[in-house]
N, CA, C and O atoms as a MOPAC input file, in Angstrom:
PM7 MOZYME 1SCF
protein

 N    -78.04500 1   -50.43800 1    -6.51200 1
 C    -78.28900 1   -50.19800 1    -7.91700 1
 C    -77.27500 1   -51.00100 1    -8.74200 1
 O    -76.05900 1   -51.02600 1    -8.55500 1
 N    -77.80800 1   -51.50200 1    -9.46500 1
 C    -77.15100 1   -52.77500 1   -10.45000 1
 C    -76.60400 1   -51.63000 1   -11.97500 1
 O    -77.44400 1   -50.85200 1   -12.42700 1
 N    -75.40000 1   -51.67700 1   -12.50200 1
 C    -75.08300 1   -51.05400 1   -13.46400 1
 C    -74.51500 1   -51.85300 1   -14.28900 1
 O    -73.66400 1   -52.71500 1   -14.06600 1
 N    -75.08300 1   -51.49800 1   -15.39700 1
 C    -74.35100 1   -52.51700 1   -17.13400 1
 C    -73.77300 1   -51.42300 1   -18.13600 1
 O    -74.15300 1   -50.27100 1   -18.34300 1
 N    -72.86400 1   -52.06300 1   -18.62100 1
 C    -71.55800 1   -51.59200 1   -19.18000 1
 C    -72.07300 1   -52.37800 1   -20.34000 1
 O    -72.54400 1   -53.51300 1   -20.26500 1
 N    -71.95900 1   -51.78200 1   -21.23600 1
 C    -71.68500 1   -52.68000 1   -22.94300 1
 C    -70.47500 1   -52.19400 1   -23.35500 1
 O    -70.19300 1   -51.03700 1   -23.04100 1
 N    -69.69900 1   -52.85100 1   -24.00000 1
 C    -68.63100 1   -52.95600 1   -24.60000 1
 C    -68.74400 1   -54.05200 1   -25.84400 1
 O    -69.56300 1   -54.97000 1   -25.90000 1
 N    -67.63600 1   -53.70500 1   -26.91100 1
 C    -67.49800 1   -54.91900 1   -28.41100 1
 C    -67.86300 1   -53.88400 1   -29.40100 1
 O    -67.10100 1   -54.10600 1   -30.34200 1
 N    -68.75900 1   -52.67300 1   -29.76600 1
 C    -69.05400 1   -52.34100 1   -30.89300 1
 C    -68.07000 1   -51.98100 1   -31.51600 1
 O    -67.03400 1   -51.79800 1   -30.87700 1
 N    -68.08300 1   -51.74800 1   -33.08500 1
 C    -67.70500 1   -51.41400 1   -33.80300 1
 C    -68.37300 1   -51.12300 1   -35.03600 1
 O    -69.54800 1   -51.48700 1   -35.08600 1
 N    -67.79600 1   -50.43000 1   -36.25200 1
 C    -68.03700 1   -50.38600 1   -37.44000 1
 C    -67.08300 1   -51.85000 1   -38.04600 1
 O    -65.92500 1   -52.23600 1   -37.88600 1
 N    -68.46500 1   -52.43300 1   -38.90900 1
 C    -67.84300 1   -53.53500 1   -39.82900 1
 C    -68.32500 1   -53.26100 1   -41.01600 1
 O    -69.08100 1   -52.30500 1   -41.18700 1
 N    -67.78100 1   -54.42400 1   -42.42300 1
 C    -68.47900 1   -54.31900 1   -43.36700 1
 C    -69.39400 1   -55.37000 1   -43.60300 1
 O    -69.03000 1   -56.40800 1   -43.05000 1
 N    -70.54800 1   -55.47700 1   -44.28600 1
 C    -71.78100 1   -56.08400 1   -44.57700 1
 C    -71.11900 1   -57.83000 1   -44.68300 1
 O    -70.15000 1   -58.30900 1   -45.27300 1
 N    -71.80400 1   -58.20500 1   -44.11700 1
 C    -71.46500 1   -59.89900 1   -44.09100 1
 C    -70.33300 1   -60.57600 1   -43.19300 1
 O    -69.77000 1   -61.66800 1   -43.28100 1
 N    -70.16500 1   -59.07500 1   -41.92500 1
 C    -69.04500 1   -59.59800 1   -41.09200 1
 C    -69.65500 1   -60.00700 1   -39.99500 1
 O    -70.75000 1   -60.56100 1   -40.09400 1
 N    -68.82600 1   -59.73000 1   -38.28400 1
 C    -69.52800 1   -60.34000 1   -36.83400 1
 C    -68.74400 1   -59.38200 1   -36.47100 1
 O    -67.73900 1   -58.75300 1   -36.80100 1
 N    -69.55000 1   -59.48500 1   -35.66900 1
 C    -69.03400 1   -58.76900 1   -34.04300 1
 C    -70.03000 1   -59.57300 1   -32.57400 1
 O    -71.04400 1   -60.26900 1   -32.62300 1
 N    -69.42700 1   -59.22600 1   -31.69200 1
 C    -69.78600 1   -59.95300 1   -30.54000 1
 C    -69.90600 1   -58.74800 1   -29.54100 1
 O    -68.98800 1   -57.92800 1   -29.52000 1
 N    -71.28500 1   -58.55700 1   -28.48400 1
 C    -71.55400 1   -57.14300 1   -27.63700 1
 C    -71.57200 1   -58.12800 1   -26.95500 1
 O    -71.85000 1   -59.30500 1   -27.18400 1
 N    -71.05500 1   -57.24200 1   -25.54000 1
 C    -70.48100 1   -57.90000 1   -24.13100 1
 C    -71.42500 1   -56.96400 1   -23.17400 1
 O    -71.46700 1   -55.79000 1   -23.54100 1
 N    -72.29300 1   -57.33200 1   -21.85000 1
 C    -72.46500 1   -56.64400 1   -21.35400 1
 C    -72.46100 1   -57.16000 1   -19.82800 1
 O    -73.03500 1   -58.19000 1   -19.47500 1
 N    -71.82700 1   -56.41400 1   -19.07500 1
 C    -71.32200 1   -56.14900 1   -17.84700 1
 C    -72.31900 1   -55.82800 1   -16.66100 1
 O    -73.18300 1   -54.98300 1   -16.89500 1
 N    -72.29700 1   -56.24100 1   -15.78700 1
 C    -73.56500 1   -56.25700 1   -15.09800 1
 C    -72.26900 1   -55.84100 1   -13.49700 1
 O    -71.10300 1   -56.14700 1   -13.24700 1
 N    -73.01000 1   -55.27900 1   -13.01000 1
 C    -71.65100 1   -54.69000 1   -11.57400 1
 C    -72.36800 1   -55.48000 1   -10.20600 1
 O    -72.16700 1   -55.00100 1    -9.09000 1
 N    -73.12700 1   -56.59100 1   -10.35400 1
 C    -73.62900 1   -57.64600 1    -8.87200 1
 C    -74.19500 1   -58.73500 1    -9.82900 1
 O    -74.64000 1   -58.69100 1   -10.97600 1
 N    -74.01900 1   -59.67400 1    -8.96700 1
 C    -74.25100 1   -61.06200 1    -9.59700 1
 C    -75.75200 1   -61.14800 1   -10.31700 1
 O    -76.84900 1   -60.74500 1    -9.92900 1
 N    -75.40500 1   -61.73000 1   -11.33400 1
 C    -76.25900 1   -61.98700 1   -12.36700 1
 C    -77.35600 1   -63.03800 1   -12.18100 1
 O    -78.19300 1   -63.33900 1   -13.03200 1
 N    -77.22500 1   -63.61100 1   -10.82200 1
 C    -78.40700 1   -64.81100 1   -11.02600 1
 C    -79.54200 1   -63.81600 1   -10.06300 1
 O    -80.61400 1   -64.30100 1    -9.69900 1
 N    -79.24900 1   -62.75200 1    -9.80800 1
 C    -80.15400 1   -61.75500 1    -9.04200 1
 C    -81.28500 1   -60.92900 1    -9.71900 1
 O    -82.11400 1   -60.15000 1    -9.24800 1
 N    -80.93500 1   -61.54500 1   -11.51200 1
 C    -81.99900 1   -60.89500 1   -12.39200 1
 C    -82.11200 1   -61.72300 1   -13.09600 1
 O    -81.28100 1   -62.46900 1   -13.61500 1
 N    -83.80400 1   -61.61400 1   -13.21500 1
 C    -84.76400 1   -62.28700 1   -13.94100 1
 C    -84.27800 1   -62.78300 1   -14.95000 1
 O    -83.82000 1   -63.90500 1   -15.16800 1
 N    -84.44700 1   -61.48600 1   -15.85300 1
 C    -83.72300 1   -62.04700 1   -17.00900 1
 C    -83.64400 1   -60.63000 1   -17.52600 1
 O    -84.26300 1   -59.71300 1   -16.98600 1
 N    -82.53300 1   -60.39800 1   -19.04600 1
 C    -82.14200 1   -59.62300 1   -19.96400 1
 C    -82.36100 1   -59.92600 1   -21.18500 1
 O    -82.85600 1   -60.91700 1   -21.72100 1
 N    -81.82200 1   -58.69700 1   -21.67300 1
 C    -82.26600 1   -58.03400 1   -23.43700 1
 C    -81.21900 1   -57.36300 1   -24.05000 1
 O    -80.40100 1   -56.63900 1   -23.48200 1
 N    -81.27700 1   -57.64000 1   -25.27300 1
 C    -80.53800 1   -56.51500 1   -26.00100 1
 C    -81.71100 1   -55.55800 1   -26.59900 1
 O    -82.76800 1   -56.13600 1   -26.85300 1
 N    -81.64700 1   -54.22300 1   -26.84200 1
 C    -82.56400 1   -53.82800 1   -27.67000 1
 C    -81.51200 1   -52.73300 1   -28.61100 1
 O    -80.42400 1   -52.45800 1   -28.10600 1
 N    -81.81700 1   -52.21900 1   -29.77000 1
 C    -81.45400 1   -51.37400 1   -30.51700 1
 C    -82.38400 1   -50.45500 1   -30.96200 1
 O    -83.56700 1   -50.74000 1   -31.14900 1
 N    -81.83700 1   -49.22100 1   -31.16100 1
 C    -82.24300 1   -47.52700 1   -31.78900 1
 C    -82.03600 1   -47.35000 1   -32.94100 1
 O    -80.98700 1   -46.72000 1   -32.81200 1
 N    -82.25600 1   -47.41800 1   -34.41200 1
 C    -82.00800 1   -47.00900 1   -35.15600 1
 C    -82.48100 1   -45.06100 1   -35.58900 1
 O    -83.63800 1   -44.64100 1   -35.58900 1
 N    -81.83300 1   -44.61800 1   -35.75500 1
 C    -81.49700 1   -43.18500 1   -36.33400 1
 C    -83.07800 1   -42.64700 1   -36.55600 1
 O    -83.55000 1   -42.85200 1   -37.67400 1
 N    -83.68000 1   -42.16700 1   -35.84800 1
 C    -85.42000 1   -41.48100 1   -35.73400 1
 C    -86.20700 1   -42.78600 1   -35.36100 1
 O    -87.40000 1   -42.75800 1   -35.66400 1
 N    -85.79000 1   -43.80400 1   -34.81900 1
 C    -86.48700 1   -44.56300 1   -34.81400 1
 C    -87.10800 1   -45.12900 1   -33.31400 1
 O    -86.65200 1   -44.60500 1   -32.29800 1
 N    -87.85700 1   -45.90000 1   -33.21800 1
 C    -88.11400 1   -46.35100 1   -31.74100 1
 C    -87.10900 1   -47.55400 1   -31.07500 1
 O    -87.11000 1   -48.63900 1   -31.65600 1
 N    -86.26700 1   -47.38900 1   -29.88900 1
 C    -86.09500 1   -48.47400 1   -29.49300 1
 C    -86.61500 1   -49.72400 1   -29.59200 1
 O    -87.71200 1   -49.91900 1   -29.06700 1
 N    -85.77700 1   -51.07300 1   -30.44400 1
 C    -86.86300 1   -52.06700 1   -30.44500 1
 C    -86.26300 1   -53.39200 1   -29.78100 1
 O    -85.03300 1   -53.44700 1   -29.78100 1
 N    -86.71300 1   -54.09100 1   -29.41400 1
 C    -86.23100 1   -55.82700 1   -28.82300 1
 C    -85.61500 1   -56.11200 1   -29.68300 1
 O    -85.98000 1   -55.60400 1   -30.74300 1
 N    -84.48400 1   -56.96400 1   -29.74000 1
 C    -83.56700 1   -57.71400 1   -30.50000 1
 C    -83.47900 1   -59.25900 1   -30.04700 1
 O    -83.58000 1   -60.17300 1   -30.86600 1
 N    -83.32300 1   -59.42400 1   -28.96100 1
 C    -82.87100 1   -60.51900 1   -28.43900 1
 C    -83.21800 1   -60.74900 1   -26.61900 1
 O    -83.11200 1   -59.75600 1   -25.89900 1
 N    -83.58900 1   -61.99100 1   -26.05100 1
 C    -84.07800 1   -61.67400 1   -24.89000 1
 C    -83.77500 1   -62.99000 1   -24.23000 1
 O    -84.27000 1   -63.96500 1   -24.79400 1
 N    -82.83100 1   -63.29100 1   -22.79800 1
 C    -82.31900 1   -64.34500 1   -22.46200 1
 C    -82.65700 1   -64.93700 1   -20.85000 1
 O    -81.80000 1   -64.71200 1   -19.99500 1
 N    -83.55300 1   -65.47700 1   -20.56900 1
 C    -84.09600 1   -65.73400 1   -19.18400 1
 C    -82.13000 1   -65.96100 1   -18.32400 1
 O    -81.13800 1   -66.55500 1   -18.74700 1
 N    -82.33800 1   -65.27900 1   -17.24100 1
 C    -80.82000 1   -65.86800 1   -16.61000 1
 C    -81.18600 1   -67.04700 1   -15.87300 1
 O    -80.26200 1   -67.86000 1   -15.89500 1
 N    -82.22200 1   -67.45600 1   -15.20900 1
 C    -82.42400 1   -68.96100 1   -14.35400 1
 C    -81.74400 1   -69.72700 1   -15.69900 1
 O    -80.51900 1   -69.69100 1   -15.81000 1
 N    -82.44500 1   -70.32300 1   -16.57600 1
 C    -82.72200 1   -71.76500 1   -18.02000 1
 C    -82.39600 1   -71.19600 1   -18.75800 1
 O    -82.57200 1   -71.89100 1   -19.75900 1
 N    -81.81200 1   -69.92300 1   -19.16900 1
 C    -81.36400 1   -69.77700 1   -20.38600 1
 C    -82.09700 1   -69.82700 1   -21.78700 1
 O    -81.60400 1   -69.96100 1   -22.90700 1
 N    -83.50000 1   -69.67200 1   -21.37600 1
 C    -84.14600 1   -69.63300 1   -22.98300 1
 C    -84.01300 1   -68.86500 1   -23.57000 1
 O    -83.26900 1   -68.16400 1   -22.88400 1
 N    -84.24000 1   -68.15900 1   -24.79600 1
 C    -84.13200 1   -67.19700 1   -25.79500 1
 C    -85.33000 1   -66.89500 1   -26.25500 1
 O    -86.14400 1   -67.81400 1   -26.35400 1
 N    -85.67100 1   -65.68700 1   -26.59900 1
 C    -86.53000 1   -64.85700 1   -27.66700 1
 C    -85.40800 1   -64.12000 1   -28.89800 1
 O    -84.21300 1   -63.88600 1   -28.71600 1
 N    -85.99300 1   -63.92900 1   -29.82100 1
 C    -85.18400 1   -62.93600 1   -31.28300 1
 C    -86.26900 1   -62.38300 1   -31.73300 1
 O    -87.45300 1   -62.62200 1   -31.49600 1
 N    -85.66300 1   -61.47500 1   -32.53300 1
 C    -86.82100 1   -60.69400 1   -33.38200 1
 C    -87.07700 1   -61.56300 1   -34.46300 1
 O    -86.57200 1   -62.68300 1   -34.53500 1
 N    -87.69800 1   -61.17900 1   -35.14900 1
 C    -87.47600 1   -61.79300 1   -36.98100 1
 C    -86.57100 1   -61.38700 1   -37.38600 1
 O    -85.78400 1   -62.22500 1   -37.82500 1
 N    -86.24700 1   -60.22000 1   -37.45700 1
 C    -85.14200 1   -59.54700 1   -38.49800 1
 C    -83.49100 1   -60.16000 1   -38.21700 1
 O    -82.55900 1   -60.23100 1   -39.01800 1
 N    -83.55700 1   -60.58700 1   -36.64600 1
 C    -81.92300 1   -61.25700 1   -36.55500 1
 C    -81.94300 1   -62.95100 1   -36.01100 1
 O    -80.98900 1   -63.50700 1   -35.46800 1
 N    -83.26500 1   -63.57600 1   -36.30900 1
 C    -83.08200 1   -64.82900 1   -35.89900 1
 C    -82.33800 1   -65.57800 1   -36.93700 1
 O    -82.57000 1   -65.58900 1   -38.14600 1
 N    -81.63200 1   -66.05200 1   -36.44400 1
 C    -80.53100 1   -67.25900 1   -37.17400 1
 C    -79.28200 1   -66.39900 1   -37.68200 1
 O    -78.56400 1   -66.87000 1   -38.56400 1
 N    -79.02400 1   -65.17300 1   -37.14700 1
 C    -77.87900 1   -64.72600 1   -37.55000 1
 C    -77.23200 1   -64.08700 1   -36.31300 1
 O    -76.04000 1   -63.83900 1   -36.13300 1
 N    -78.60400 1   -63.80700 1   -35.24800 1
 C    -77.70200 1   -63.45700 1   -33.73400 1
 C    -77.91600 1   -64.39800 1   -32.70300 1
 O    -78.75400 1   -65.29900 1   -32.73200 1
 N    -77.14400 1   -64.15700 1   -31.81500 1
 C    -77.33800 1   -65.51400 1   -30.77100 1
 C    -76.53800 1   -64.52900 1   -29.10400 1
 O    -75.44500 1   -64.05600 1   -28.79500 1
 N    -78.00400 1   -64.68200 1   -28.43300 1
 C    -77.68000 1   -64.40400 1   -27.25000 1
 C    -77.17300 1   -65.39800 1   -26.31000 1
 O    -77.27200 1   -66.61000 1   -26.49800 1
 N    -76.60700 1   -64.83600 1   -25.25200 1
 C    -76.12400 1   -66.17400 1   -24.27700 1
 C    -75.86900 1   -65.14700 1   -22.64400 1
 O    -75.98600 1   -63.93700 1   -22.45400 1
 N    -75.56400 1   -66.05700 1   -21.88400 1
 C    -75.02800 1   -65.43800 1   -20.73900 1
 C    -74.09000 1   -65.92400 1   -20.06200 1
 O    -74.04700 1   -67.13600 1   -20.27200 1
 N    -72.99800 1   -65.46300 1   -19.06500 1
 C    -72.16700 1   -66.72600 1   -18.38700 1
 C    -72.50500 1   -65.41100 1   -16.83100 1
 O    -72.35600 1   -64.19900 1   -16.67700 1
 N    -73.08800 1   -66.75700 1   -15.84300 1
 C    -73.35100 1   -66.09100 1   -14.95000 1
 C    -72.09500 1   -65.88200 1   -14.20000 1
 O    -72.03900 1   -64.77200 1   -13.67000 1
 N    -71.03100 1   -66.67800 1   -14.00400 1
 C    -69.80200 1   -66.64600 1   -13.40300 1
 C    -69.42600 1   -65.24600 1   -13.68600 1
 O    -69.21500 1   -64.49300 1   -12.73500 1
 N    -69.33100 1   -64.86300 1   -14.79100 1
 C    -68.79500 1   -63.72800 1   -15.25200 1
 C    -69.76100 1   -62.75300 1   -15.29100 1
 O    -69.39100 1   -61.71500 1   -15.84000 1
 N    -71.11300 1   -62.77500 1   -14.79300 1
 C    -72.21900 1   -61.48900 1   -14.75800 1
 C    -72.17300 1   -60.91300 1   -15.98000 1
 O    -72.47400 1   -59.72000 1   -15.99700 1
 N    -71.86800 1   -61.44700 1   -17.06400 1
 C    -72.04600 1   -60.88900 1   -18.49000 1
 C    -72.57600 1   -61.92900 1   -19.14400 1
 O    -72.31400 1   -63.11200 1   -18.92900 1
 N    -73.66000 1   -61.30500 1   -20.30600 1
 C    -74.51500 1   -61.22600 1   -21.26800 1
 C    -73.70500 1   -60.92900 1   -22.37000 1
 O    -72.96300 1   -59.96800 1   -22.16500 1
 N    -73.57300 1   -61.63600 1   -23.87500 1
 C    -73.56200 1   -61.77200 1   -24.80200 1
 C    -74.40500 1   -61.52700 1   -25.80500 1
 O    -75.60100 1   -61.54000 1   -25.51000 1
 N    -73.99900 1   -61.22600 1   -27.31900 1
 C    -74.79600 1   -61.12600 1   -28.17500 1
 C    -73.86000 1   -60.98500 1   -29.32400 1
 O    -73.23700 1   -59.95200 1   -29.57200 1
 N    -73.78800 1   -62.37700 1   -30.18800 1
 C    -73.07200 1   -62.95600 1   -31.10000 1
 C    -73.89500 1   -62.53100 1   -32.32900 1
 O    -74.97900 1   -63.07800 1   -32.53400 1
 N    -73.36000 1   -61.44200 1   -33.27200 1
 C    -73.93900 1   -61.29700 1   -34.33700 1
 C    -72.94800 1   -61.28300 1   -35.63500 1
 O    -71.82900 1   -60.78100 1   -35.73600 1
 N    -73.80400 1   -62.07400 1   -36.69200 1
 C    -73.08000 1   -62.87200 1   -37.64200 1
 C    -73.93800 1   -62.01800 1   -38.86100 1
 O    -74.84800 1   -61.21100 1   -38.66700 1
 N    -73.44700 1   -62.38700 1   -39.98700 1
 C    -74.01700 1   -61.69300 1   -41.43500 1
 C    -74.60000 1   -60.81200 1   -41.43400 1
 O    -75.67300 1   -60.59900 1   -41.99800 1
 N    -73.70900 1   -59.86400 1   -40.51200 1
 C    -74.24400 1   -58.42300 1   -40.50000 1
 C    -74.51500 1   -57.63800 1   -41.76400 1
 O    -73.74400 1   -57.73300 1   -42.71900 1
 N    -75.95800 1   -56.59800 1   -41.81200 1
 C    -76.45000 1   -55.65600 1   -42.80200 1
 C    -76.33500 1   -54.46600 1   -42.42900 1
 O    -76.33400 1   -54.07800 1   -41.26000 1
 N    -76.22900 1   -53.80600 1   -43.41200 1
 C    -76.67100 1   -52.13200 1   -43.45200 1
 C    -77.69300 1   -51.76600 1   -41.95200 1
 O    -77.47300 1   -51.13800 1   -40.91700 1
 N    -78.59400 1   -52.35000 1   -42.36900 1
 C    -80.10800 1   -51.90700 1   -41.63700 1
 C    -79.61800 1   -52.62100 1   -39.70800 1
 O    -80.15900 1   -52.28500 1   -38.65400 1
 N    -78.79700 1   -53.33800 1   -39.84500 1
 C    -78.19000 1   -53.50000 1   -38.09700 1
 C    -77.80600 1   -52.47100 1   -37.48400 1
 O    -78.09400 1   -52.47700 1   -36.28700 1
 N    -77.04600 1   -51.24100 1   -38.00300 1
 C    -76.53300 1   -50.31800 1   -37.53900 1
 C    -77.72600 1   -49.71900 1   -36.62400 1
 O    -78.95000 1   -49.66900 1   -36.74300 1
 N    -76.80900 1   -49.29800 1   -35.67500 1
 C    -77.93500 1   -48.79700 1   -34.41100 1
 C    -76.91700 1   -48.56800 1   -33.29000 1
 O    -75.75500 1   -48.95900 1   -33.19100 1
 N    -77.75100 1   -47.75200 1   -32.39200 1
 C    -77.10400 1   -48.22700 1   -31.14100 1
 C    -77.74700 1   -49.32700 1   -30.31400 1
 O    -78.97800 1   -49.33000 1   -30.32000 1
 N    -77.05500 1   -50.37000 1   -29.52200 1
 C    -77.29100 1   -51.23100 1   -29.24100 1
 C    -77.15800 1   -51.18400 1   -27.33700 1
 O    -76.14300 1   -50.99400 1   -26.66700 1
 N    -78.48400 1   -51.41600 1   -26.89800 1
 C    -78.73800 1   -51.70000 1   -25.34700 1
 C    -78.67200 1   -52.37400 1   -24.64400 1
 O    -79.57400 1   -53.16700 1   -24.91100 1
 N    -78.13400 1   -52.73300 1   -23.70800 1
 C    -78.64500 1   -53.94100 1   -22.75000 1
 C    -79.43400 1   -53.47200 1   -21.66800 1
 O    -79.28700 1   -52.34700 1   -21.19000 1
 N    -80.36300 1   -54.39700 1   -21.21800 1
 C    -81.54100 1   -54.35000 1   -20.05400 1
 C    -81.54300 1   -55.69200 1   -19.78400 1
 O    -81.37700 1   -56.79000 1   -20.31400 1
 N    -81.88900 1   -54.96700 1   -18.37300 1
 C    -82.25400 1   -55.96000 1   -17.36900 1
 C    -83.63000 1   -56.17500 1   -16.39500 1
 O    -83.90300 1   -55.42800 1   -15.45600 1
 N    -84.16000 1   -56.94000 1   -16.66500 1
 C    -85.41500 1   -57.06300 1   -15.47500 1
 C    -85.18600 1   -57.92900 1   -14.00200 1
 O    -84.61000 1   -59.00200 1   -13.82300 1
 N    -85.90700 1   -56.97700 1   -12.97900 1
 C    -85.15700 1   -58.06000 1   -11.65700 1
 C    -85.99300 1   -59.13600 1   -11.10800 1
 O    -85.46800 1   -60.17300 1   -10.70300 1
 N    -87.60100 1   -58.90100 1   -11.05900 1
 C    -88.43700 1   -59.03200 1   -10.17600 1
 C    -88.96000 1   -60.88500 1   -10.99200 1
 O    -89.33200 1   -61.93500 1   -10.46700 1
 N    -88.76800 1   -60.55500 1   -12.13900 1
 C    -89.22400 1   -61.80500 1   -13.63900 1
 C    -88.61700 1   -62.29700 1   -14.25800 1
 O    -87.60300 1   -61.67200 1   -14.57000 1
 N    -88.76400 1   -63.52700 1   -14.78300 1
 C    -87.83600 1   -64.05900 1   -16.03700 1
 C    -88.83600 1   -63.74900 1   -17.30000 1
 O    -88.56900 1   -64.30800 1   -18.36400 1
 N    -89.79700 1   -63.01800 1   -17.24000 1
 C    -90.69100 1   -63.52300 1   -18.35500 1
 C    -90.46200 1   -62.59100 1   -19.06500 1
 O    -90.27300 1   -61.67000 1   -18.26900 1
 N    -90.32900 1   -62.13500 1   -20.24100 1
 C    -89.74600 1   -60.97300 1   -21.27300 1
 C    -89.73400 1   -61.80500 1   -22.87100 1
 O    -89.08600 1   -62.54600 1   -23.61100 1
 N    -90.46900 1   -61.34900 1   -22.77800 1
 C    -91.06300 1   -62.05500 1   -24.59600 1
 C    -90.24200 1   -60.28000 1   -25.42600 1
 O    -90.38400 1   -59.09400 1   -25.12700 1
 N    -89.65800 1   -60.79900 1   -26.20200 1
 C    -88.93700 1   -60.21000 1   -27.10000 1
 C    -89.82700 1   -58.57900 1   -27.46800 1
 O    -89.43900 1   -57.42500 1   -27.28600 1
 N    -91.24100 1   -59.15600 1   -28.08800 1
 C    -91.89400 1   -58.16800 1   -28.55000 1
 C    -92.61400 1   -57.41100 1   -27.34600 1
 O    -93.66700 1   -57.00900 1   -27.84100 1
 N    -92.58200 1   -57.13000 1   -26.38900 1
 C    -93.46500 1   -56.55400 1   -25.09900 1
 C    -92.27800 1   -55.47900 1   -25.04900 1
 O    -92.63600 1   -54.48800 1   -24.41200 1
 N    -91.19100 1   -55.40400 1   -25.45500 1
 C    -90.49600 1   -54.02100 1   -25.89000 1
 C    -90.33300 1   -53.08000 1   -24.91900 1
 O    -91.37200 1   -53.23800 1   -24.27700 1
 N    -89.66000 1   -52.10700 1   -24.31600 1
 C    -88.99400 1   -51.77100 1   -23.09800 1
 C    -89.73600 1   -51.71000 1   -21.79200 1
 O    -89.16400 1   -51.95700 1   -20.73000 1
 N    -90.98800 1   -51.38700 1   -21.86400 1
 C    -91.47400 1   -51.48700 1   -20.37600 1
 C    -91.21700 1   -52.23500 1   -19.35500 1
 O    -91.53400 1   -51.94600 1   -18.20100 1
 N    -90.62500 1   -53.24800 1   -19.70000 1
 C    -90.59700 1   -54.34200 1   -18.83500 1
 C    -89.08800 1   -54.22500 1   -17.82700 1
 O    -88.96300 1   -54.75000 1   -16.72000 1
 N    -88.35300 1   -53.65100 1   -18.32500 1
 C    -87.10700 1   -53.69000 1   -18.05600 1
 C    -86.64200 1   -52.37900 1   -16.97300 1
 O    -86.96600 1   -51.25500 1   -17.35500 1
 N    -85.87200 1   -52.49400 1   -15.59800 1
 C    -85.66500 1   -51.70400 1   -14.96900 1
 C    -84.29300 1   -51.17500 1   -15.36000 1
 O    -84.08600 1   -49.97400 1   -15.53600 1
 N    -83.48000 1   -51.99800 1   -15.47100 1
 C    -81.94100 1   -51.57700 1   -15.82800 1
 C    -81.74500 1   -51.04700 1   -17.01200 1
 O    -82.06400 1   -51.71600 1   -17.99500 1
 N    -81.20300 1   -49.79200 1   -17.17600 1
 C    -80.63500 1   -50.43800 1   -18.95700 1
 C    -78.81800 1   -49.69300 1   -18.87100 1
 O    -78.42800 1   -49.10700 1   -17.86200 1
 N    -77.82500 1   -49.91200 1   -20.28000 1
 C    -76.86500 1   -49.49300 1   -19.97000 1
 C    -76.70400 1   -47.95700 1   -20.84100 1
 O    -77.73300 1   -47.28200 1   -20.85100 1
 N    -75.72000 1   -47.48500 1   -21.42500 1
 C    -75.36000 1   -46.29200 1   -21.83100 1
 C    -75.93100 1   -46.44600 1   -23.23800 1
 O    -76.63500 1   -45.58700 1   -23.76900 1
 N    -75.49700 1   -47.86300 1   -23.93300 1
 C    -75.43400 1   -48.17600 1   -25.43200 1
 C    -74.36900 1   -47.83500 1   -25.96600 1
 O    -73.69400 1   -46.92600 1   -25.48400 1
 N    -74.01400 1   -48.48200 1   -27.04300 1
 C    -73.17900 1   -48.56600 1   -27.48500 1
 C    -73.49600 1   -48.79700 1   -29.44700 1
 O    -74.40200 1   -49.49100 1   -29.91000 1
 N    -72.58000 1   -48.08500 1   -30.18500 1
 C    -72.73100 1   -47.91500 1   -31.71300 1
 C    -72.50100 1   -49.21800 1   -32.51300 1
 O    -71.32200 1   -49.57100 1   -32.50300 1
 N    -72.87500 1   -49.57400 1   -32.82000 1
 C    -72.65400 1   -50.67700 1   -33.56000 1
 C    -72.57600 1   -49.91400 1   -35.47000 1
 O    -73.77700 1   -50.01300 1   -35.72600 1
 N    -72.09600 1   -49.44900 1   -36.45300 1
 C    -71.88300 1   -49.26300 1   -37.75700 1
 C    -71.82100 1   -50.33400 1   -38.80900 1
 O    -70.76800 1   -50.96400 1   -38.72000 1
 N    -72.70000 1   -50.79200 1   -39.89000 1
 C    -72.33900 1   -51.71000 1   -40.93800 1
 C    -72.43900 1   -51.25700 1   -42.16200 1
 O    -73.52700 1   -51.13400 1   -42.72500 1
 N    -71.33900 1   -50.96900 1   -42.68400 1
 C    -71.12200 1   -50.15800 1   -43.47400 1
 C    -69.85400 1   -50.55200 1   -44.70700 1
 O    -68.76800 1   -50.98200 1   -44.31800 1
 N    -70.07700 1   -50.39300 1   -45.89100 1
 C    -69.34200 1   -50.78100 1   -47.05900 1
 C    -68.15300 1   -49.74200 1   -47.39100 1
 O    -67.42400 1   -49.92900 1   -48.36500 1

């Protein structure tokens, strides 16, 4: 059993960054590929960001393209997620998942796809 750790959140204020780290406990080229997803407060878990581990392509939502940026470093079995001009409406808790069997994970096909996920972690943007 493969376990992910997120770590990096915090509370910021509107127009700052933060950077989520997530930790994977066996080598990372052993999964397909990963995700970030976020919860907002009554809301449904949704896709945020989605990073094949073979090529490294990317999926985003609308709501954070050109202000977040996923990545991975397989050396280090951690997954990234660089978020810049943070809003109000970011606040959430924030997930990482993992799929083992596929690289294919289109952003919007939204949790089914994913076997792993981690604890989550709070992310706050707040004035």
């Amino acid at each position: 059993q493969v376990n992910l750790v997120e770590s990096g959140a915090d509370s910021v204020q509107p127009g700052g960054s933060l950077r989520l780290s997530c930790q994977a406990s066996a080598y990372l080229g052993n999964l397909g590929c990963m995700a970030w997803f976020r919860q907002k407060a009554e809301k449904e878990r949704e896709g945020v960001a989605t990073i094949s581990i073979r090529d490294g392509s990317t999926g985003y939502a609308d709501s954070v393209k050109g202000r977040f940026t996923i990545s991975r470093d397989v050396a280090k079995n951690t997954m990234y997620l660089e978020m810049n001009s943070l809003k109000p409406e970011d606040t959430a808790i924030y997930y990482c998942a993992a799929r083992v069997g596929s690289n294919f994970c289109p952003v919007e096909y939204g949790t089914k796809l994913y076997e792993l996920w981690g604890q989550g972690t709070q992310v706050t943007v707040s004035s």
